[in-house]
Amino acid sequence: KADAQPQGKLGVAVRPLSPQEAKQLGSEGMLVQEAGGAAAKAGIRPGDVIVSVNGKPMKSIDDLRQQVNNAKGTLAVLIERQGGRIFVPVTLG
């Protein structure tokens, strides 16, 4: 599938959480399936859930694409990993 390829400047392949996954997490987000490029350099890895970017909740791939396309330099990415949330600054190339 085309949407499973690492995306553009950020370098992640994501999919929306299933309703069950979102319920377990307690919020919506985008599940990272593959990470490369800027995202991987910043420490984002498969299995992480991108909850928000620059304070905007990530409910769809379009939300993520829009934030990345509008970004100047660095993105503040909030990820959920193993029950904890951390901010990861991602510097776009």
PDB file of N, CA, C and O in Angstrom, residues 3-82:
ATOM      1  N   ASP A   3       0.316   4.205   1.324  1.00  0.00           N
ATOM      2  CA  ASP A   3       0.408   4.968   2.563  1.00  0.00           C
ATOM      3  C   ASP A   3       1.289   4.306   3.629  1.00  0.00           C
ATOM      4  O   ASP A   3       1.504   4.864   4.693  1.00  0.00           O
ATOM      5  N   ALA A   4       1.833   3.131   3.334  1.00  0.00           N
ATOM      6  CA  ALA A   4       2.746   2.491   4.283  1.00  0.00           C
ATOM      7  C   ALA A   4       4.198   2.895   4.026  1.00  0.00           C
ATOM      8  O   ALA A   4       5.098   2.485   4.735  1.00  0.00           O
ATOM      9  N   GLN A   5       4.432   3.693   3.001  1.00  0.00           N
ATOM     10  CA  GLN A   5       5.793   4.156   2.719  1.00  0.00           C
ATOM     11  C   GLN A   5       6.146   5.333   3.627  1.00  0.00           C
ATOM     12  O   GLN A   5       5.284   6.128   3.951  1.00  0.00           O
ATOM     13  N   PRO A   6       7.416   5.433   4.051  1.00  0.00           N
ATOM     14  CA  PRO A   6       7.790   6.596   4.856  1.00  0.00           C
ATOM     15  C   PRO A   6       7.398   7.892   4.144  1.00  0.00           C
ATOM     16  O   PRO A   6       7.645   8.047   2.956  1.00  0.00           O
ATOM     17  N   GLN A   7       6.752   8.775   4.878  1.00  0.00           N
ATOM     18  CA  GLN A   7       6.159   9.984   4.314  1.00  0.00           C
ATOM     19  C   GLN A   7       7.130  11.154   4.245  1.00  0.00           C
ATOM     20  O   GLN A   7       7.672  11.555   5.271  1.00  0.00           O
ATOM     21  N   GLY A   8       7.292  11.684   3.071  1.00  0.00           N
ATOM     22  CA  GLY A   8       7.937  12.969   2.828  1.00  0.00           C
ATOM     23  C   GLY A   8       9.030  13.411   3.782  1.00  0.00           C
ATOM     24  O   GLY A   8       9.898  12.651   4.146  1.00  0.00           O
ATOM     25  N   LYS A   9       8.938  14.683   4.178  1.00  0.00           N
ATOM     26  CA  LYS A   9       9.989  15.318   4.968  1.00  0.00           C
ATOM     27  C   LYS A   9      10.178  14.690   6.342  1.00  0.00           C
ATOM     28  O   LYS A   9      11.281  14.661   6.866  1.00  0.00           O
ATOM     29  N   LEU A  10       9.098  14.207   6.945  1.00  0.00           N
ATOM     30  CA  LEU A  10       9.195  13.635   8.287  1.00  0.00           C
ATOM     31  C   LEU A  10       9.827  12.245   8.250  1.00  0.00           C
ATOM     32  O   LEU A  10      10.578  11.875   9.144  1.00  0.00           O
ATOM     33  N   GLY A  11       9.517  11.476   7.216  1.00  0.00           N
ATOM     34  CA  GLY A  11      10.125  10.156   7.073  1.00  0.00           C
ATOM     35  C   GLY A  11       9.430   9.055   7.854  1.00  0.00           C
ATOM     36  O   GLY A  11      10.067   8.097   8.269  1.00  0.00           O
ATOM     37  N   VAL A  12       8.118   9.182   8.092  1.00  0.00           N
ATOM     38  CA  VAL A  12       7.400   8.108   8.776  1.00  0.00           C
ATOM     39  C   VAL A  12       6.277   7.561   7.909  1.00  0.00           C
ATOM     40  O   VAL A  12       5.687   8.280   7.122  1.00  0.00           O
ATOM     41  N   ALA A  13       6.025   6.278   8.075  1.00  0.00           N
ATOM     42  CA  ALA A  13       4.833   5.665   7.497  1.00  0.00           C
ATOM     43  C   ALA A  13       3.893   5.445   8.674  1.00  0.00           C
ATOM     44  O   ALA A  13       4.292   4.859   9.689  1.00  0.00           O
ATOM     45  N   VAL A  14       2.673   5.952   8.562  1.00  0.00           N
ATOM     46  CA  VAL A  14       1.725   5.879   9.674  1.00  0.00           C
ATOM     47  C   VAL A  14       0.378   5.342   9.210  1.00  0.00           C
ATOM     48  O   VAL A  14       0.078   5.341   8.019  1.00  0.00           O
ATOM     49  N   ARG A  15      -0.411   4.917  10.179  1.00  0.00           N
ATOM     50  CA  ARG A  15      -1.808   4.590   9.927  1.00  0.00           C
ATOM     51  C   ARG A  15      -2.595   5.075  11.133  1.00  0.00           C
ATOM     52  O   ARG A  15      -2.072   5.124  12.247  1.00  0.00           O
ATOM     53  N   PRO A  16      -3.871   5.409  10.927  1.00  0.00           N
ATOM     54  CA  PRO A  16      -4.703   5.802  12.067  1.00  0.00           C
ATOM     55  C   PRO A  16      -4.862   4.618  13.027  1.00  0.00           C
ATOM     56  O   PRO A  16      -4.831   3.464  12.595  1.00  0.00           O
ATOM     57  N   LEU A  17      -5.014   4.909  14.303  1.00  0.00           N
ATOM     58  CA  LEU A  17      -5.303   3.854  15.271  1.00  0.00           C
ATOM     59  C   LEU A  17      -6.690   3.286  14.994  1.00  0.00           C
ATOM     60  O   LEU A  17      -7.584   4.014  14.572  1.00  0.00           O
ATOM     61  N   SER A  18      -6.860   2.003  15.271  1.00  0.00           N
ATOM     62  CA  SER A  18      -8.196   1.413  15.199  1.00  0.00           C
ATOM     63  C   SER A  18      -8.998   1.955  16.383  1.00  0.00           C
ATOM     64  O   SER A  18      -8.412   2.424  17.363  1.00  0.00           O
ATOM     65  N   PRO A  19     -10.339   1.892  16.321  1.00  0.00           N
ATOM     66  CA  PRO A  19     -11.140   2.361  17.462  1.00  0.00           C
ATOM     67  C   PRO A  19     -10.723   1.688  18.772  1.00  0.00           C
ATOM     68  O   PRO A  19     -10.676   2.329  19.810  1.00  0.00           O
ATOM     69  N   GLN A  20     -10.385   0.403  18.715  1.00  0.00           N
ATOM     70  CA  GLN A  20      -9.978  -0.318  19.926  1.00  0.00           C
ATOM     71  C   GLN A  20      -8.632   0.195  20.442  1.00  0.00           C
ATOM     72  O   GLN A  20      -8.450   0.385  21.649  1.00  0.00           O
ATOM     73  N   GLU A  21      -7.669   0.427  19.539  1.00  0.00           N
ATOM     74  CA  GLU A  21      -6.365   0.954  19.946  1.00  0.00           C
ATOM     75  C   GLU A  21      -6.509   2.351  20.562  1.00  0.00           C
ATOM     76  O   GLU A  21      -5.886   2.656  21.573  1.00  0.00           O
ATOM     77  N   ALA A  22      -7.358   3.179  19.941  1.00  0.00           N
ATOM     78  CA  ALA A  22      -7.575   4.537  20.451  1.00  0.00           C
ATOM     79  C   ALA A  22      -8.195   4.498  21.845  1.00  0.00           C
ATOM     80  O   ALA A  22      -7.832   5.281  22.719  1.00  0.00           O
ATOM     81  N   LYS A  23      -9.102   3.539  22.055  1.00  0.00           N
ATOM     82  CA  LYS A  23      -9.742   3.387  23.367  1.00  0.00           C
ATOM     83  C   LYS A  23      -8.718   2.976  24.425  1.00  0.00           C
ATOM     84  O   LYS A  23      -8.692   3.512  25.520  1.00  0.00           O
ATOM     85  N   GLN A  24      -7.843   2.045  24.075  1.00  0.00           N
ATOM     86  CA  GLN A  24      -6.792   1.594  25.004  1.00  0.00           C
ATOM     87  C   GLN A  24      -5.852   2.752  25.354  1.00  0.00           C
ATOM     88  O   GLN A  24      -5.441   2.898  26.493  1.00  0.00           O
ATOM     89  N   LEU A  25      -5.527   3.557  24.350  1.00  0.00           N
ATOM     90  CA  LEU A  25      -4.596   4.666  24.536  1.00  0.00           C
ATOM     91  C   LEU A  25      -5.267   5.838  25.261  1.00  0.00           C
ATOM     92  O   LEU A  25      -4.607   6.605  25.944  1.00  0.00           O
ATOM     93  N   GLY A  26      -6.576   5.965  25.072  1.00  0.00           N
ATOM     94  CA  GLY A  26      -7.285   7.075  25.680  1.00  0.00           C
ATOM     95  C   GLY A  26      -7.232   8.331  24.837  1.00  0.00           C
ATOM     96  O   GLY A  26      -7.614   9.413  25.283  1.00  0.00           O
ATOM     97  N   SER A  27      -6.726   8.220  23.625  1.00  0.00           N
ATOM     98  CA  SER A  27      -6.722   9.359  22.700  1.00  0.00           C
ATOM     99  C   SER A  27      -6.514   8.858  21.282  1.00  0.00           C
ATOM    100  O   SER A  27      -6.160   7.703  21.075  1.00  0.00           O
ATOM    101  N   GLU A  28      -6.734   9.748  20.331  1.00  0.00           N
ATOM    102  CA  GLU A  28      -6.492   9.385  18.943  1.00  0.00           C
ATOM    103  C   GLU A  28      -5.020   9.631  18.623  1.00  0.00           C
ATOM    104  O   GLU A  28      -4.324  10.314  19.357  1.00  0.00           O
ATOM    105  N   GLY A  29      -4.593   9.091  17.516  1.00  0.00           N
ATOM    106  CA  GLY A  29      -3.212   9.291  17.110  1.00  0.00           C
ATOM    107  C   GLY A  29      -2.914   8.492  15.861  1.00  0.00           C
ATOM    108  O   GLY A  29      -3.777   7.800  15.331  1.00  0.00           O
ATOM    109  N   MET A  30      -1.676   8.606  15.417  1.00  0.00           N
ATOM    110  CA  MET A  30      -1.229   7.901  14.222  1.00  0.00           C
ATOM    111  C   MET A  30      -0.126   6.918  14.626  1.00  0.00           C
ATOM    112  O   MET A  30       0.886   7.326  15.209  1.00  0.00           O
ATOM    113  N   LEU A  31      -0.342   5.644  14.324  1.00  0.00           N
ATOM    114  CA  LEU A  31       0.634   4.615  14.665  1.00  0.00           C
ATOM    115  C   LEU A  31       1.772   4.624  13.648  1.00  0.00           C
ATOM    116  O   LEU A  31       1.527   4.546  12.436  1.00  0.00           O
ATOM    117  N   VAL A  32       2.995   4.702  14.146  1.00  0.00           N
ATOM    118  CA  VAL A  32       4.170   4.679  13.265  1.00  0.00           C
ATOM    119  C   VAL A  32       4.454   3.231  12.883  1.00  0.00           C
ATOM    120  O   VAL A  32       4.669   2.380  13.736  1.00  0.00           O
ATOM    121  N   GLN A  33       4.415   2.963  11.569  1.00  0.00           N
ATOM    122  CA  GLN A  33       4.702   1.616  11.070  1.00  0.00           C
ATOM    123  C   GLN A  33       6.156   1.494  10.625  1.00  0.00           C
ATOM    124  O   GLN A  33       6.772   0.454  10.769  1.00  0.00           O
ATOM    125  N   GLU A  34       6.681   2.568  10.070  1.00  0.00           N
ATOM    126  CA  GLU A  34       8.086   2.609   9.661  1.00  0.00           C
ATOM    127  C   GLU A  34       8.609   4.001   9.946  1.00  0.00           C
ATOM    128  O   GLU A  34       7.856   4.970   9.842  1.00  0.00           O
ATOM    129  N   ALA A  35       9.878   4.086  10.317  1.00  0.00           N
ATOM    130  CA  ALA A  35      10.480   5.397  10.548  1.00  0.00           C
ATOM    131  C   ALA A  35      11.840   5.455   9.862  1.00  0.00           C
ATOM    132  O   ALA A  35      12.630   4.527   9.937  1.00  0.00           O
ATOM    133  N   GLY A  36      12.072   6.563   9.165  1.00  0.00           N
ATOM    134  CA  GLY A  36      13.348   6.795   8.501  1.00  0.00           C
ATOM    135  C   GLY A  36      13.606   8.284   8.518  1.00  0.00           C
ATOM    136  O   GLY A  36      12.846   9.049   9.107  1.00  0.00           O
ATOM    137  N   GLY A  37      14.668   8.706   7.881  1.00  0.00           N
ATOM    138  CA  GLY A  37      14.926  10.137   7.726  1.00  0.00           C
ATOM    139  C   GLY A  37      14.928  10.913   9.025  1.00  0.00           C
ATOM    140  O   GLY A  37      15.445  10.465  10.051  1.00  0.00           O
ATOM    141  N   ALA A  38      14.305  12.096   8.996  1.00  0.00           N
ATOM    142  CA  ALA A  38      14.302  13.019  10.131  1.00  0.00           C
ATOM    143  C   ALA A  38      13.687  12.395  11.380  1.00  0.00           C
ATOM    144  O   ALA A  38      14.187  12.572  12.489  1.00  0.00           O
ATOM    145  N   ALA A  39      12.605  11.639  11.216  1.00  0.00           N
ATOM    146  CA  ALA A  39      11.926  11.030  12.363  1.00  0.00           C
ATOM    147  C   ALA A  39      12.839  10.023  13.069  1.00  0.00           C
ATOM    148  O   ALA A  39      12.949  10.028  14.295  1.00  0.00           O
ATOM    149  N   ALA A  40      13.490   9.164  12.288  1.00  0.00           N
ATOM    150  CA  ALA A  40      14.372   8.155  12.872  1.00  0.00           C
ATOM    151  C   ALA A  40      15.554   8.813  13.571  1.00  0.00           C
ATOM    152  O   ALA A  40      15.952   8.394  14.661  1.00  0.00           O
ATOM    153  N   LYS A  41      16.119   9.853  12.966  1.00  0.00           N
ATOM    154  CA  LYS A  41      17.234  10.579  13.590  1.00  0.00           C
ATOM    155  C   LYS A  41      16.815  11.148  14.939  1.00  0.00           C
ATOM    156  O   LYS A  41      17.620  11.227  15.865  1.00  0.00           O
ATOM    157  N   ALA A  42      15.548  11.569  15.052  1.00  0.00           N
ATOM    158  CA  ALA A  42      15.047  12.160  16.291  1.00  0.00           C
ATOM    159  C   ALA A  42      14.692  11.102  17.338  1.00  0.00           C
ATOM    160  O   ALA A  42      14.430  11.436  18.488  1.00  0.00           O
ATOM    161  N   GLY A  43      14.669   9.832  16.936  1.00  0.00           N
ATOM    162  CA  GLY A  43      14.389   8.761  17.881  1.00  0.00           C
ATOM    163  C   GLY A  43      12.992   8.179  17.800  1.00  0.00           C
ATOM    164  O   GLY A  43      12.610   7.355  18.632  1.00  0.00           O
ATOM    165  N   ILE A  44      12.215   8.583  16.810  1.00  0.00           N
ATOM    166  CA  ILE A  44      10.882   8.005  16.627  1.00  0.00           C
ATOM    167  C   ILE A  44      11.054   6.635  15.986  1.00  0.00           C
ATOM    168  O   ILE A  44      11.852   6.473  15.061  1.00  0.00           O
ATOM    169  N   ARG A  45      10.314   5.646  16.501  1.00  0.00           N
ATOM    170  CA  ARG A  45      10.484   4.299  15.969  1.00  0.00           C
ATOM    171  C   ARG A  45       9.143   3.604  15.777  1.00  0.00           C
ATOM    172  O   ARG A  45       8.138   4.036  16.350  1.00  0.00           O
ATOM    173  N   PRO A  46       9.141   2.535  14.967  1.00  0.00           N
ATOM    174  CA  PRO A  46       7.893   1.805  14.739  1.00  0.00           C
ATOM    175  C   PRO A  46       7.260   1.383  16.062  1.00  0.00           C
ATOM    176  O   PRO A  46       7.970   1.001  16.992  1.00  0.00           O
ATOM    177  N   GLY A  47       5.929   1.503  16.135  1.00  0.00           N
ATOM    178  CA  GLY A  47       5.214   1.168  17.354  1.00  0.00           C
ATOM    179  C   GLY A  47       4.865   2.398  18.174  1.00  0.00           C
ATOM    180  O   GLY A  47       3.968   2.357  19.016  1.00  0.00           O
ATOM    181  N   ASP A  48       5.591   3.505  17.953  1.00  0.00           N
ATOM    182  CA  ASP A  48       5.253   4.764  18.620  1.00  0.00           C
ATOM    183  C   ASP A  48       3.930   5.271  18.057  1.00  0.00           C
ATOM    184  O   ASP A  48       3.604   5.003  16.900  1.00  0.00           O
ATOM    185  N   VAL A  49       3.189   6.013  18.870  1.00  0.00           N
ATOM    186  CA  VAL A  49       1.956   6.642  18.404  1.00  0.00           C
ATOM    187  C   VAL A  49       2.165   8.144  18.437  1.00  0.00           C
ATOM    188  O   VAL A  49       2.504   8.708  19.481  1.00  0.00           O
ATOM    189  N   ILE A  50       2.006   8.803  17.280  1.00  0.00           N
ATOM    190  CA  ILE A  50       2.112  10.258  17.217  1.00  0.00           C
ATOM    191  C   ILE A  50       0.764  10.815  17.660  1.00  0.00           C
ATOM    192  O   ILE A  50      -0.242  10.656  16.972  1.00  0.00           O
ATOM    193  N   VAL A  51       0.753  11.428  18.854  1.00  0.00           N
ATOM    194  CA  VAL A  51      -0.476  11.939  19.448  1.00  0.00           C
ATOM    195  C   VAL A  51      -0.764  13.353  18.937  1.00  0.00           C
ATOM    196  O   VAL A  51      -1.882  13.690  18.577  1.00  0.00           O
ATOM    197  N   SER A  52       0.281  14.189  18.916  1.00  0.00           N
ATOM    198  CA  SER A  52       0.113  15.551  18.408  1.00  0.00           C
ATOM    199  C   SER A  52       1.411  16.053  17.803  1.00  0.00           C
ATOM    200  O   SER A  52       2.490  15.539  18.096  1.00  0.00           O
ATOM    201  N   VAL A  53       1.280  17.062  16.941  1.00  0.00           N
ATOM    202  CA  VAL A  53       2.431  17.726  16.339  1.00  0.00           C
ATOM    203  C   VAL A  53       2.210  19.224  16.509  1.00  0.00           C
ATOM    204  O   VAL A  53       1.168  19.753  16.118  1.00  0.00           O
ATOM    205  N   ASN A  54       3.175  19.883  17.138  1.00  0.00           N
ATOM    206  CA  ASN A  54       3.066  21.317  17.428  1.00  0.00           C
ATOM    207  C   ASN A  54       1.748  21.654  18.127  1.00  0.00           C
ATOM    208  O   ASN A  54       1.106  22.660  17.836  1.00  0.00           O
ATOM    209  N   GLY A  55       1.326  20.758  19.042  1.00  0.00           N
ATOM    210  CA  GLY A  55       0.118  20.992  19.826  1.00  0.00           C
ATOM    211  C   GLY A  55      -1.195  20.643  19.145  1.00  0.00           C
ATOM    212  O   GLY A  55      -2.253  20.761  19.743  1.00  0.00           O
ATOM    213  N   LYS A  56      -1.141  20.210  17.881  1.00  0.00           N
ATOM    214  CA  LYS A  56      -2.358  19.861  17.151  1.00  0.00           C
ATOM    215  C   LYS A  56      -2.578  18.345  17.213  1.00  0.00           C
ATOM    216  O   LYS A  56      -1.687  17.582  16.845  1.00  0.00           O
ATOM    217  N   PRO A  57      -3.761  17.904  17.663  1.00  0.00           N
ATOM    218  CA  PRO A  57      -4.034  16.456  17.709  1.00  0.00           C
ATOM    219  C   PRO A  57      -3.983  15.842  16.314  1.00  0.00           C
ATOM    220  O   PRO A  57      -4.423  16.456  15.347  1.00  0.00           O
ATOM    221  N   MET A  58      -3.446  14.627  16.240  1.00  0.00           N
ATOM    222  CA  MET A  58      -3.336  13.927  14.961  1.00  0.00           C
ATOM    223  C   MET A  58      -4.465  12.918  14.839  1.00  0.00           C
ATOM    224  O   MET A  58      -4.435  11.859  15.465  1.00  0.00           O
ATOM    225  N   LYS A  59      -5.478  13.281  14.045  1.00  0.00           N
ATOM    226  CA  LYS A  59      -6.631  12.398  13.861  1.00  0.00           C
ATOM    227  C   LYS A  59      -6.608  11.711  12.496  1.00  0.00           C
ATOM    228  O   LYS A  59      -7.348  10.766  12.269  1.00  0.00           O
ATOM    229  N   SER A  60      -5.776  12.215  11.585  1.00  0.00           N
ATOM    230  CA  SER A  60      -5.717  11.615  10.247  1.00  0.00           C
ATOM    231  C   SER A  60      -4.339  11.842   9.632  1.00  0.00           C
ATOM    232  O   SER A  60      -3.570  12.681  10.110  1.00  0.00           O
ATOM    233  N   ILE A  61      -4.073  11.091   8.581  1.00  0.00           N
ATOM    234  CA  ILE A  61      -2.810  11.258   7.858  1.00  0.00           C
ATOM    235  C   ILE A  61      -2.729  12.675   7.290  1.00  0.00           C
ATOM    236  O   ILE A  61      -1.671  13.285   7.271  1.00  0.00           O
ATOM    237  N   ASP A  62      -3.890  13.226   6.883  1.00  0.00           N
ATOM    238  CA  ASP A  62      -3.904  14.600   6.366  1.00  0.00           C
ATOM    239  C   ASP A  62      -3.490  15.619   7.430  1.00  0.00           C
ATOM    240  O   ASP A  62      -2.797  16.584   7.125  1.00  0.00           O
ATOM    241  N   ASP A  63      -3.920  15.398   8.693  1.00  0.00           N
ATOM    242  CA  ASP A  63      -3.500  16.288   9.786  1.00  0.00           C
ATOM    243  C   ASP A  63      -1.979  16.306   9.886  1.00  0.00           C
ATOM    244  O   ASP A  63      -1.362  17.361  10.017  1.00  0.00           O
ATOM    245  N   LEU A  64      -1.400  15.113   9.843  1.00  0.00           N
ATOM    246  CA  LEU A  64       0.055  14.998   9.955  1.00  0.00           C
ATOM    247  C   LEU A  64       0.741  15.669   8.775  1.00  0.00           C
ATOM    248  O   LEU A  64       1.668  16.461   8.942  1.00  0.00           O
ATOM    249  N   ARG A  65       0.253  15.385   7.582  1.00  0.00           N
ATOM    250  CA  ARG A  65       0.847  15.949   6.369  1.00  0.00           C
ATOM    251  C   ARG A  65       0.804  17.480   6.409  1.00  0.00           C
ATOM    252  O   ARG A  65       1.770  18.152   6.064  1.00  0.00           O
ATOM    253  N   GLN A  66      -0.330  18.011   6.850  1.00  0.00           N
ATOM    254  CA  GLN A  66      -0.507  19.461   6.910  1.00  0.00           C
ATOM    255  C   GLN A  66       0.494  20.109   7.875  1.00  0.00           C
ATOM    256  O   GLN A  66       1.119  21.118   7.552  1.00  0.00           O
ATOM    257  N   GLN A  67       0.666  19.517   9.053  1.00  0.00           N
ATOM    258  CA  GLN A  67       1.614  20.057  10.031  1.00  0.00           C
ATOM    259  C   GLN A  67       3.042  20.016   9.501  1.00  0.00           C
ATOM    260  O   GLN A  67       3.803  20.957   9.677  1.00  0.00           O
ATOM    261  N   VAL A  68       3.393  18.904   8.864  1.00  0.00           N
ATOM    262  CA  VAL A  68       4.749  18.762   8.319  1.00  0.00           C
ATOM    263  C   VAL A  68       4.984  19.771   7.196  1.00  0.00           C
ATOM    264  O   VAL A  68       6.012  20.442   7.151  1.00  0.00           O
ATOM    265  N   ASN A  69       3.993  19.909   6.309  1.00  0.00           N
ATOM    266  CA  ASN A  69       4.146  20.831   5.182  1.00  0.00           C
ATOM    267  C   ASN A  69       4.225  22.288   5.620  1.00  0.00           C
ATOM    268  O   ASN A  69       4.877  23.100   4.977  1.00  0.00           O
ATOM    269  N   ASN A  70       3.547  22.632   6.738  1.00  0.00           N
ATOM    270  CA  ASN A  70       3.552  24.007   7.230  1.00  0.00           C
ATOM    271  C   ASN A  70       4.725  24.305   8.153  1.00  0.00           C
ATOM    272  O   ASN A  70       4.924  25.455   8.550  1.00  0.00           O
ATOM    273  N   ALA A  71       5.472  23.270   8.512  1.00  0.00           N
ATOM    274  CA  ALA A  71       6.543  23.431   9.492  1.00  0.00           C
ATOM    275  C   ALA A  71       7.733  24.201   8.926  1.00  0.00           C
ATOM    276  O   ALA A  71       8.061  24.086   7.753  1.00  0.00           O
ATOM    277  N   LYS A  72       8.352  24.964   9.816  1.00  0.00           N
ATOM    278  CA  LYS A  72       9.588  25.670   9.478  1.00  0.00           C
ATOM    279  C   LYS A  72      10.683  25.147  10.393  1.00  0.00           C
ATOM    280  O   LYS A  72      10.763  25.540  11.554  1.00  0.00           O
ATOM    281  N   GLY A  73      11.477  24.211   9.893  1.00  0.00           N
ATOM    282  CA  GLY A  73      12.623  23.758  10.685  1.00  0.00           C
ATOM    283  C   GLY A  73      12.353  22.608  11.643  1.00  0.00           C
ATOM    284  O   GLY A  73      12.675  21.480  11.359  1.00  0.00           O
ATOM    285  N   THR A  74      11.738  22.901  12.802  1.00  0.00           N
ATOM    286  CA  THR A  74      11.581  21.875  13.829  1.00  0.00           C
ATOM    287  C   THR A  74      10.118  21.654  14.194  1.00  0.00           C
ATOM    288  O   THR A  74       9.350  22.602  14.302  1.00  0.00           O
ATOM    289  N   LEU A  75       9.759  20.389  14.386  1.00  0.00           N
ATOM    290  CA  LEU A  75       8.416  20.013  14.824  1.00  0.00           C
ATOM    291  C   LEU A  75       8.503  19.505  16.261  1.00  0.00           C
ATOM    292  O   LEU A  75       9.429  18.765  16.593  1.00  0.00           O
ATOM    293  N   ALA A  76       7.531  19.866  17.093  1.00  0.00           N
ATOM    294  CA  ALA A  76       7.418  19.295  18.437  1.00  0.00           C
ATOM    295  C   ALA A  76       6.417  18.148  18.330  1.00  0.00           C
ATOM    296  O   ALA A  76       5.223  18.376  18.181  1.00  0.00           O
ATOM    297  N   VAL A  77       6.922  16.928  18.370  1.00  0.00           N
ATOM    298  CA  VAL A  77       6.088  15.749  18.180  1.00  0.00           C
ATOM    299  C   VAL A  77       5.869  15.063  19.529  1.00  0.00           C
ATOM    300  O   VAL A  77       6.836  14.683  20.200  1.00  0.00           O
ATOM    301  N   LEU A  78       4.594  14.937  19.933  1.00  0.00           N
ATOM    302  CA  LEU A  78       4.261  14.216  21.171  1.00  0.00           C
ATOM    303  C   LEU A  78       3.966  12.779  20.799  1.00  0.00           C
ATOM    304  O   LEU A  78       3.063  12.518  19.995  1.00  0.00           O
ATOM    305  N   ILE A  79       4.757  11.863  21.354  1.00  0.00           N
ATOM    306  CA  ILE A  79       4.516  10.448  21.069  1.00  0.00           C
ATOM    307  C   ILE A  79       4.166   9.699  22.345  1.00  0.00           C
ATOM    308  O   ILE A  79       4.560  10.080  23.437  1.00  0.00           O
ATOM    309  N   GLU A  80       3.414   8.639  22.151  1.00  0.00           N
ATOM    310  CA  GLU A  80       3.084   7.711  23.230  1.00  0.00           C
ATOM    311  C   GLU A  80       3.885   6.452  22.957  1.00  0.00           C
ATOM    312  O   GLU A  80       3.858   5.917  21.848  1.00  0.00           O
ATOM    313  N   ARG A  81       4.635   6.016  23.983  1.00  0.00           N
ATOM    314  CA  ARG A  81       5.451   4.807  23.838  1.00  0.00           C
ATOM    315  C   ARG A  81       5.376   4.035  25.149  1.00  0.00           C
ATOM    316  O   ARG A  81       5.739   4.572  26.192  1.00  0.00           O
ATOM    317  N   GLN A  82       4.891   2.810  25.075  1.00  0.00           N
ATOM    318  CA  GLN A  82       4.813   1.925  26.242  1.00  0.00           C
ATOM    319  C   GLN A  82       4.159   2.622  27.438  1.00  0.00           C
ATOM    320  O   GLN A  82       4.672   2.592  28.546  1.00  0.00           O
TER     321      GLN A  82
END
